Amino acid sequence: MPSSSDTAKRLIGTWRLVSITRKGKADPNRGRHPTGLIQYDGTGHMAVQIMPDRVRGYAGSEPTPDEAKAAMTGYTAYFGTYTIDESARTVTHHRTGNIHPDSLIDVVRRYEFASGDRLILRPVENQDELTWERIK
């Protein structure tokens, strides 16, 4: 369970994805306007889903292997618990379920609260910057 600190209280809620950039540019796997939600609750649980902005349809009622692969490219979905390290200004996502089953490792995100009720998360493993806006 996260601490009852001011940071934990500010993090709790549902956030809508505003943008994802890498070195200031759109992620080619997700397009210019991906959509998504991330949720943190007061019991220490979290979930995230991010969907690329491109519309994909299937030629038949079931996807071909190539269509299934294309649908998964750039899609992120996982859930688990989280912990906050205020001194490092990080939140760690302890993934217990993931759309990519070989990726059940913890991931660390640097966090920053920005004006306009926004949250910026920066993965420590790459140069992405995800900007989220609180849903009220």
Coordinates of N, CA, C and O in Angstrom, one line a residue:
M1 N 0.8 -1.2 0.0 CA 0.0 0.0 0.0 C 0.9 1.2 0.0 O 1.9 1.3 0.7
P2 N 0.5 2.2 -0.8 CA 1.4 3.4 -0.9 C 1.2 4.2 0.4 O 0.3 4.0 1.2
S3 N 2.1 5.1 0.7 CA 2.1 5.9 1.9 C 0.9 6.9 1.8 O 0.3 7.1 0.7
S4 N 0.6 7.5 2.9 CA -0.5 8.5 2.9 C 0.1 9.9 2.7 O -0.5 10.9 3.1
S5 N 1.2 9.9 2.1 CA 1.9 11.2 1.8 C 1.1 12.1 0.9 O 0.2 11.6 0.2
D6 N 1.5 13.3 0.8 CA 0.9 14.2 -0.2 C 1.1 13.7 -1.6 O 0.2 13.9 -2.4
T7 N 2.2 13.2 -1.9 CA 2.5 12.6 -3.3 C 1.5 11.5 -3.6 O 0.8 11.5 -4.6
A8 N 1.3 10.6 -2.7 CA 0.4 9.5 -2.9 C -1.1 10.0 -3.1 O -1.8 9.6 -4.0
K9 N -1.4 11.0 -2.3 CA -2.8 11.6 -2.4 C -3.0 12.3 -3.7 O -4.0 12.2 -4.3
R10 N -1.9 12.9 -4.2 CA -2.0 13.6 -5.5 C -2.1 12.6 -6.7 O -2.7 12.9 -7.7
L11 N -1.4 11.5 -6.5 CA -1.4 10.5 -7.6 C -2.7 9.7 -7.7 O -3.1 9.3 -8.9
I12 N -3.4 9.5 -6.7 CA -4.6 8.7 -6.7 C -5.7 9.3 -7.6 O -5.9 10.5 -7.5
G13 N -6.2 8.5 -8.5 CA -7.2 9.0 -9.4 C -7.1 8.3 -10.8 O -6.3 7.4 -11.0
T14 N -7.9 8.8 -11.7 CA -7.8 8.4 -13.1 C -7.3 9.5 -14.0 O -7.8 10.6 -13.8
W15 N -6.4 9.2 -14.8 CA -5.7 10.2 -15.6 C -5.9 9.8 -17.1 O -5.7 8.6 -17.5
R16 N -6.1 10.8 -18.0 CA -6.3 10.6 -19.4 C -5.0 10.9 -20.1 O -4.4 12.0 -19.8
L17 N -4.5 10.1 -21.0 CA -3.3 10.4 -21.8 C -3.5 11.6 -22.6 O -4.4 11.7 -23.4
V18 N -2.5 12.5 -22.5 CA -2.5 13.7 -23.4 C -1.5 13.5 -24.5 O -1.8 13.8 -25.7
S19 N -0.3 13.0 -24.2 CA 0.7 12.8 -25.2 C 1.8 11.8 -24.8 O 2.0 11.7 -23.6
I20 N 2.4 11.3 -25.8 CA 3.7 10.5 -25.5 C 4.7 11.0 -26.5 O 4.4 11.0 -27.7
T21 N 5.8 11.3 -26.0 CA 6.9 11.8 -26.9 C 8.2 11.1 -26.5 O 8.4 10.7 -25.4
R22 N 9.1 11.0 -27.5 CA 10.5 10.6 -27.3 C 11.4 11.6 -27.9 O 11.3 11.8 -29.1
K23 N 12.2 12.3 -27.1 CA 13.0 13.4 -27.6 C 12.1 14.4 -28.3 O 12.5 14.9 -29.3
G24 N 10.9 14.6 -27.8 CA 10.1 15.7 -28.4 C 9.3 15.3 -29.6 O 8.5 16.1 -30.1
K25 N 9.4 14.0 -30.0 CA 8.7 13.6 -31.3 C 7.7 12.5 -30.9 O 7.9 11.7 -29.9
A26 N 6.7 12.3 -31.8 CA 5.7 11.3 -31.6 C 6.3 9.9 -31.7 O 7.3 9.7 -32.5
D27 N 5.8 8.9 -31.0 CA 6.3 7.5 -31.1 C 5.7 6.9 -32.4 O 4.5 6.9 -32.5
P28 N 6.5 6.5 -33.3 CA 6.0 5.9 -34.6 C 5.1 4.7 -34.4 O 4.2 4.4 -35.2
N29 N 5.3 3.9 -33.3 CA 4.4 2.8 -33.0 C 3.0 3.2 -32.5 O 2.1 2.3 -32.5
R30 N 2.9 4.4 -32.0 CA 1.6 4.8 -31.4 C 0.9 5.9 -32.2 O -0.2 6.2 -32.0
G31 N 1.7 6.6 -33.1 CA 1.1 7.7 -33.8 C 1.1 9.0 -33.1 O 1.6 9.1 -31.9
R32 N 0.5 10.0 -33.7 CA 0.6 11.4 -33.1 C -0.4 11.5 -31.9 O -0.2 12.4 -31.1
H33 N -1.5 10.8 -31.9 CA -2.6 11.0 -30.9 C -3.1 9.7 -30.3 O -4.2 9.3 -30.5
P34 N -2.2 9.0 -29.6 CA -2.7 7.7 -28.9 C -3.6 8.1 -27.8 O -3.7 9.3 -27.3
T35 N -4.4 7.2 -27.4 CA -5.4 7.4 -26.3 C -5.0 6.4 -25.2 O -4.5 5.3 -25.4
G36 N -5.4 6.8 -23.9 CA -5.2 5.9 -22.8 C -5.6 6.4 -21.5 O -6.0 7.6 -21.4
L37 N -5.6 5.5 -20.5 CA -6.0 5.8 -19.2 C -5.0 5.2 -18.2 O -4.5 4.0 -18.5
I38 N -4.7 5.8 -17.1 CA -3.9 5.2 -16.1 C -4.7 5.5 -14.8 O -5.2 6.6 -14.6
Q39 N -4.7 4.5 -13.9 CA -5.4 4.7 -12.6 C -4.6 4.2 -11.5 O -3.9 3.2 -11.6
Y40 N -4.6 5.0 -10.4 CA -3.9 4.7 -9.2 C -5.0 4.8 -8.1 O -5.8 5.7 -8.0
D41 N -5.1 3.7 -7.3 CA -6.1 3.8 -6.2 C -5.4 3.9 -4.8 O -4.2 3.7 -4.7
G42 N -6.2 4.1 -3.8 CA -5.7 4.3 -2.5 C -5.3 3.1 -1.8 O -4.6 3.2 -0.7
T43 N -5.5 1.9 -2.4 CA -5.1 0.7 -1.8 C -3.8 0.2 -2.4 O -3.3 -0.9 -2.0
G44 N -3.2 1.0 -3.3 CA -1.9 0.6 -3.9 C -2.0 -0.2 -5.2 O -1.0 -0.8 -5.6
H45 N -3.1 -0.2 -5.8 CA -3.3 -0.8 -7.1 C -3.3 0.2 -8.2 O -3.7 1.3 -8.0
M46 N -2.9 -0.3 -9.4 CA -2.8 0.6 -10.6 C -3.1 -0.3 -11.8 O -3.1 -1.5 -11.8
A47 N -3.5 0.5 -12.9 CA -3.8 -0.2 -14.2 C -3.6 0.9 -15.2 O -3.8 2.1 -15.0
V48 N -3.1 0.4 -16.4 CA -2.9 1.4 -17.5 C -3.2 0.7 -18.8 O -3.0 -0.5 -19.0
Q49 N -3.8 1.4 -19.7 CA -4.0 1.0 -21.1 C -3.7 2.2 -22.0 O -4.2 3.3 -21.8
I50 N -2.9 1.9 -23.1 CA -2.6 2.9 -24.1 C -2.8 2.3 -25.5 O -2.3 1.2 -25.7
M51 N -3.6 2.9 -26.3 CA -3.9 2.4 -27.6 C -3.4 3.4 -28.7 O -3.6 4.6 -28.6
P52 N -2.8 2.8 -29.7 CA -2.3 3.7 -30.8 C -3.5 4.4 -31.5 O -4.6 4.0 -31.4
D53 N -3.2 5.4 -32.2 CA -4.2 6.2 -32.8 C -4.7 5.7 -34.2 O -5.6 6.3 -34.7
R54 N -4.1 4.7 -34.7 CA -4.5 4.2 -36.0 C -5.6 3.2 -35.9 O -5.6 2.4 -35.0
V55 N -6.5 3.3 -36.8 CA -7.6 2.3 -36.8 C -7.2 1.1 -37.7 O -6.7 1.3 -38.8
R56 N -7.4 0.0 -37.2 CA -7.1 -1.2 -37.9 C -8.3 -2.1 -37.9 O -8.9 -2.4 -36.9
G57 N -8.6 -2.7 -39.1 CA -9.6 -3.6 -39.2 C -9.1 -5.0 -39.7 O -7.9 -5.0 -40.1
Y58 N -9.9 -6.0 -39.6 CA -9.4 -7.3 -40.1 C -10.1 -7.6 -41.4 O -11.3 -7.3 -41.6
A59 N -9.5 -8.4 -42.2 CA -10.0 -8.7 -43.5 C -11.2 -9.7 -43.4 O -12.2 -9.6 -44.1
G60 N -11.1 -10.6 -42.3 CA -12.2 -11.5 -42.1 C -12.7 -11.4 -40.7 O -12.4 -10.4 -40.0
S61 N -13.4 -12.4 -40.2 CA -13.9 -12.4 -38.8 C -12.9 -12.6 -37.8 O -13.0 -12.2 -36.6
E62 N -11.8 -13.3 -38.1 CA -10.6 -13.5 -37.3 C -9.4 -12.9 -37.9 O -9.2 -12.9 -39.1
P63 N -8.5 -12.3 -37.1 CA -7.3 -11.7 -37.6 C -6.3 -12.7 -38.1 O -6.2 -13.8 -37.6
T64 N -5.6 -12.3 -39.2 CA -4.5 -13.2 -39.7 C -3.4 -12.9 -38.7 O -3.4 -12.0 -37.9
P65 N -2.3 -13.8 -38.7 CA -1.2 -13.5 -37.8 C -0.6 -12.1 -38.0 O -0.2 -11.5 -37.0
D66 N -0.5 -11.7 -39.2 CA 0.1 -10.3 -39.5 C -0.9 -9.2 -38.9 O -0.4 -8.2 -38.3
E67 N -2.2 -9.4 -39.1 CA -3.1 -8.4 -38.5 C -3.1 -8.4 -37.0 O -3.2 -7.4 -36.4
A68 N -3.0 -9.6 -36.4 CA -2.9 -9.7 -34.9 C -1.6 -9.0 -34.4 O -1.7 -8.2 -33.4
K69 N -0.5 -9.2 -35.1 CA 0.7 -8.6 -34.7 C 0.6 -7.0 -34.9 O 1.0 -6.3 -34.0
A70 N 0.0 -6.6 -35.9 CA -0.1 -5.1 -36.2 C -1.0 -4.5 -35.1 O -0.8 -3.4 -34.6
A71 N -2.1 -5.2 -34.7 CA -3.0 -4.7 -33.6 C -2.3 -4.6 -32.3 O -2.6 -3.7 -31.5
M72 N -1.3 -5.4 -32.0 CA -0.6 -5.4 -30.7 C 0.6 -4.4 -30.7 O 1.0 -3.9 -29.7
T73 N 1.1 -4.0 -31.9 CA 2.2 -3.1 -31.9 C 1.8 -1.7 -31.4 O 0.9 -1.1 -31.9
G74 N 2.5 -1.3 -30.4 CA 2.2 0.0 -29.8 C 1.1 0.0 -28.7 O 0.9 1.0 -28.1
Y75 N 0.5 -1.2 -28.5 CA -0.6 -1.2 -27.4 C 0.1 -1.6 -26.1 O 0.9 -2.6 -26.1
T76 N -0.3 -0.9 -25.1 CA 0.2 -1.2 -23.7 C -1.0 -1.4 -22.8 O -2.0 -0.7 -22.8
A77 N -0.9 -2.5 -22.1 CA -2.0 -2.8 -21.1 C -1.4 -3.7 -20.0 O -0.8 -4.7 -20.2
Y78 N -1.4 -3.1 -18.7 CA -1.0 -3.9 -17.6 C -1.6 -3.4 -16.3 O -2.2 -2.3 -16.3
F79 N -1.5 -4.3 -15.3 CA -2.1 -3.9 -14.0 C -1.2 -4.5 -12.9 O -0.4 -5.4 -13.1
G80 N -1.4 -4.0 -11.7 CA -0.6 -4.5 -10.5 C -0.7 -3.6 -9.4 O -1.8 -2.9 -9.2
T81 N 0.3 -3.5 -8.6 CA 0.4 -2.6 -7.5 C 1.5 -1.5 -7.8 O 2.2 -1.6 -8.8
Y82 N 1.6 -0.5 -6.9 CA 2.6 0.5 -7.1 C 3.1 0.9 -5.7 O 2.4 0.8 -4.7
T83 N 4.4 1.4 -5.8 CA 5.0 2.1 -4.6 C 5.6 3.4 -5.0 O 6.0 3.5 -6.2
I84 N 5.7 4.3 -4.1 CA 6.3 5.6 -4.4 C 7.6 5.8 -3.6 O 7.6 5.4 -2.4
D85 N 8.6 6.3 -4.2 CA 9.8 6.7 -3.6 C 9.9 8.2 -3.7 O 10.3 8.7 -4.7
E86 N 9.5 8.9 -2.7 CA 9.5 10.4 -2.7 C 10.9 11.0 -2.9 O 11.0 12.0 -3.5
S87 N 11.9 10.4 -2.2 CA 13.2 11.0 -2.3 C 13.8 10.9 -3.7 O 14.5 11.8 -4.2
A88 N 13.4 9.8 -4.4 CA 13.9 9.7 -5.8 C 12.9 10.3 -6.8 O 13.2 10.3 -8.0
R89 N 11.7 10.6 -6.3 CA 10.6 11.1 -7.2 C 10.2 10.1 -8.2 O 10.1 10.4 -9.4
T90 N 10.1 8.9 -7.8 CA 9.7 7.8 -8.7 C 8.5 7.0 -8.2 O 8.2 7.0 -7.0
V91 N 7.7 6.4 -9.1 CA 6.7 5.5 -8.8 C 7.0 4.2 -9.5 O 7.4 4.2 -10.7
T92 N 7.0 3.1 -8.8 CA 7.3 1.8 -9.4 C 6.0 1.0 -9.6 O 5.2 0.9 -8.6
H93 N 5.8 0.5 -10.8 CA 4.6 -0.3 -11.1 C 5.1 -1.7 -11.0 O 6.0 -2.2 -11.7
H94 N 4.5 -2.5 -10.1 CA 4.8 -3.9 -9.8 C 3.7 -4.7 -10.6 O 2.6 -4.9 -10.2
R95 N 4.1 -5.0 -11.9 CA 3.1 -5.6 -12.8 C 2.8 -7.1 -12.4 O 3.7 -7.9 -12.3
T96 N 1.5 -7.4 -12.3 CA 1.1 -8.8 -12.0 C 0.3 -9.3 -13.2 O 0.1 -10.5 -13.3
G97 N -0.1 -8.5 -14.1 CA -0.8 -8.9 -15.4 C -0.4 -7.9 -16.5 O -0.2 -6.7 -16.2
N98 N -0.2 -8.5 -17.7 CA 0.3 -7.7 -18.8 C -0.1 -8.3 -20.1 O -0.1 -9.5 -20.2
I99 N -0.4 -7.5 -21.0 CA -0.8 -7.9 -22.4 C 0.4 -8.7 -23.0 O 0.2 -9.6 -23.9
H100 N 1.6 -8.3 -22.6 CA 2.8 -9.0 -23.0 C 3.3 -9.9 -21.9 O 3.9 -9.4 -21.0
P101 N 2.9 -11.2 -21.9 CA 3.1 -12.0 -20.7 C 4.6 -12.2 -20.3 O 4.9 -12.6 -19.1
D102 N 5.5 -11.9 -21.2 CA 6.9 -12.1 -20.8 C 7.5 -10.8 -20.1 O 8.7 -10.7 -19.8
S103 N 6.6 -9.8 -19.9 CA 7.0 -8.6 -19.3 C 6.4 -8.3 -17.9 O 5.8 -7.2 -17.7
L104 N 6.5 -9.2 -17.0 CA 5.9 -9.0 -15.7 C 7.0 -8.5 -14.7 O 6.9 -8.8 -13.5
I105 N 7.9 -7.7 -15.2 CA 8.9 -7.1 -14.3 C 8.4 -5.7 -13.8 O 7.5 -5.1 -14.4
D106 N 9.0 -5.3 -12.7 CA 8.7 -4.0 -12.2 C 9.2 -2.9 -13.2 O 10.3 -3.1 -13.8
V107 N 8.5 -1.8 -13.3 CA 9.0 -0.7 -14.1 C 8.9 0.6 -13.3 O 8.0 0.8 -12.5
V108 N 9.9 1.4 -13.4 CA 10.1 2.6 -12.6 C 9.8 3.8 -13.5 O 10.4 3.9 -14.6
R109 N 9.0 4.7 -13.0 CA 8.7 6.0 -13.7 C 9.1 7.2 -12.8 O 8.7 7.2 -11.6
R110 N 9.8 8.1 -13.4 CA 10.0 9.4 -12.7 C 8.7 10.2 -12.8 O 8.1 10.1 -13.9
Y111 N 8.2 10.8 -11.7 CA 7.0 11.5 -11.8 C 7.2 13.0 -11.6 O 8.2 13.4 -10.9
E112 N 6.3 13.8 -12.2 CA 6.3 15.3 -12.0 C 4.9 15.7 -12.1 O 4.2 15.4 -13.0
F113 N 4.4 16.5 -11.1 CA 3.1 17.1 -11.2 C 3.3 18.5 -11.9 O 4.1 19.3 -11.5
A114 N 2.5 18.7 -12.9 CA 2.6 20.0 -13.7 C 1.3 20.8 -13.6 O 0.3 20.2 -13.1
S115 N 1.4 22.0 -14.0 CA 0.2 22.8 -13.9 C -0.9 22.3 -14.8 O -0.7 21.5 -15.7
G116 N -2.1 22.7 -14.5 CA -3.3 22.2 -15.2 C -3.7 20.8 -14.8 O -4.3 20.1 -15.6
D117 N -3.4 20.4 -13.6 CA -3.7 19.1 -13.1 C -3.2 18.0 -14.0 O -3.9 17.1 -14.4
R118 N -1.9 18.1 -14.3 CA -1.2 17.1 -15.2 C -0.2 16.4 -14.4 O 0.4 16.9 -13.5
L119 N 0.1 15.2 -14.9 CA 1.1 14.3 -14.3 C 2.0 13.9 -15.5 O 1.5 13.5 -16.6
I120 N 3.3 14.0 -15.3 CA 4.3 13.6 -16.3 C 5.0 12.4 -15.8 O 5.6 12.5 -14.7
L121 N 5.0 11.3 -16.5 CA 5.8 10.1 -16.2 C 6.9 9.9 -17.2 O 6.6 10.0 -18.4
R122 N 8.1 9.7 -16.7 CA 9.2 9.4 -17.6 C 9.8 8.1 -17.2 O 10.4 7.9 -16.1
P123 N 9.7 7.0 -18.1 CA 10.3 5.7 -17.8 C 11.8 5.9 -17.6 O 12.5 6.6 -18.4
V124 N 12.4 5.2 -16.6 CA 13.8 5.3 -16.4 C 14.6 4.5 -17.5 O 15.8 4.8 -17.7
E125 N 13.9 3.6 -18.2 CA 14.6 2.8 -19.2 C 14.7 3.4 -20.6 O 15.4 2.8 -21.5
N126 N 14.0 4.5 -20.8 CA 14.1 5.1 -22.2 C 13.8 6.6 -22.0 O 13.7 7.1 -20.9
Q127 N 13.7 7.3 -23.1 CA 13.5 8.7 -23.1 C 12.1 9.2 -23.4 O 11.9 10.3 -23.9
D128 N 11.2 8.3 -23.2 CA 9.8 8.6 -23.4 C 9.3 9.6 -22.3 O 9.9 9.7 -21.2
E129 N 8.3 10.4 -22.7 CA 7.7 11.3 -21.7 C 6.2 11.2 -21.9 O 5.7 11.5 -23.0
L130 N 5.5 10.7 -20.9 CA 4.0 10.5 -21.0 C 3.3 11.6 -20.2 O 3.6 11.7 -19.0
T131 N 2.5 12.4 -20.8 CA 1.8 13.4 -20.1 C 0.3 13.0 -19.9 O -0.3 12.6 -20.9
W132 N -0.2 13.1 -18.7 CA -1.5 12.6 -18.3 C -2.2 13.8 -17.7 O -1.6 14.7 -17.1
E133 N -3.6 13.9 -17.9 CA -4.4 14.9 -17.3 C -5.5 14.2 -16.5 O -6.1 13.3 -16.9
R134 N -5.6 14.7 -15.2 CA -6.6 14.1 -14.3 C -8.0 14.2 -14.9 O -8.4 15.3 -15.4
I135 N -8.8 13.1 -14.8 CA -10.2 13.1 -15.1 C -10.9 13.5 -13.9 O -10.8 12.9 -12.8
K136 N -11.7 14.6 -14.0 CA -12.5 15.1 -12.9 C -14.0 14.6 -12.9 O -14.5 14.4 -13.9

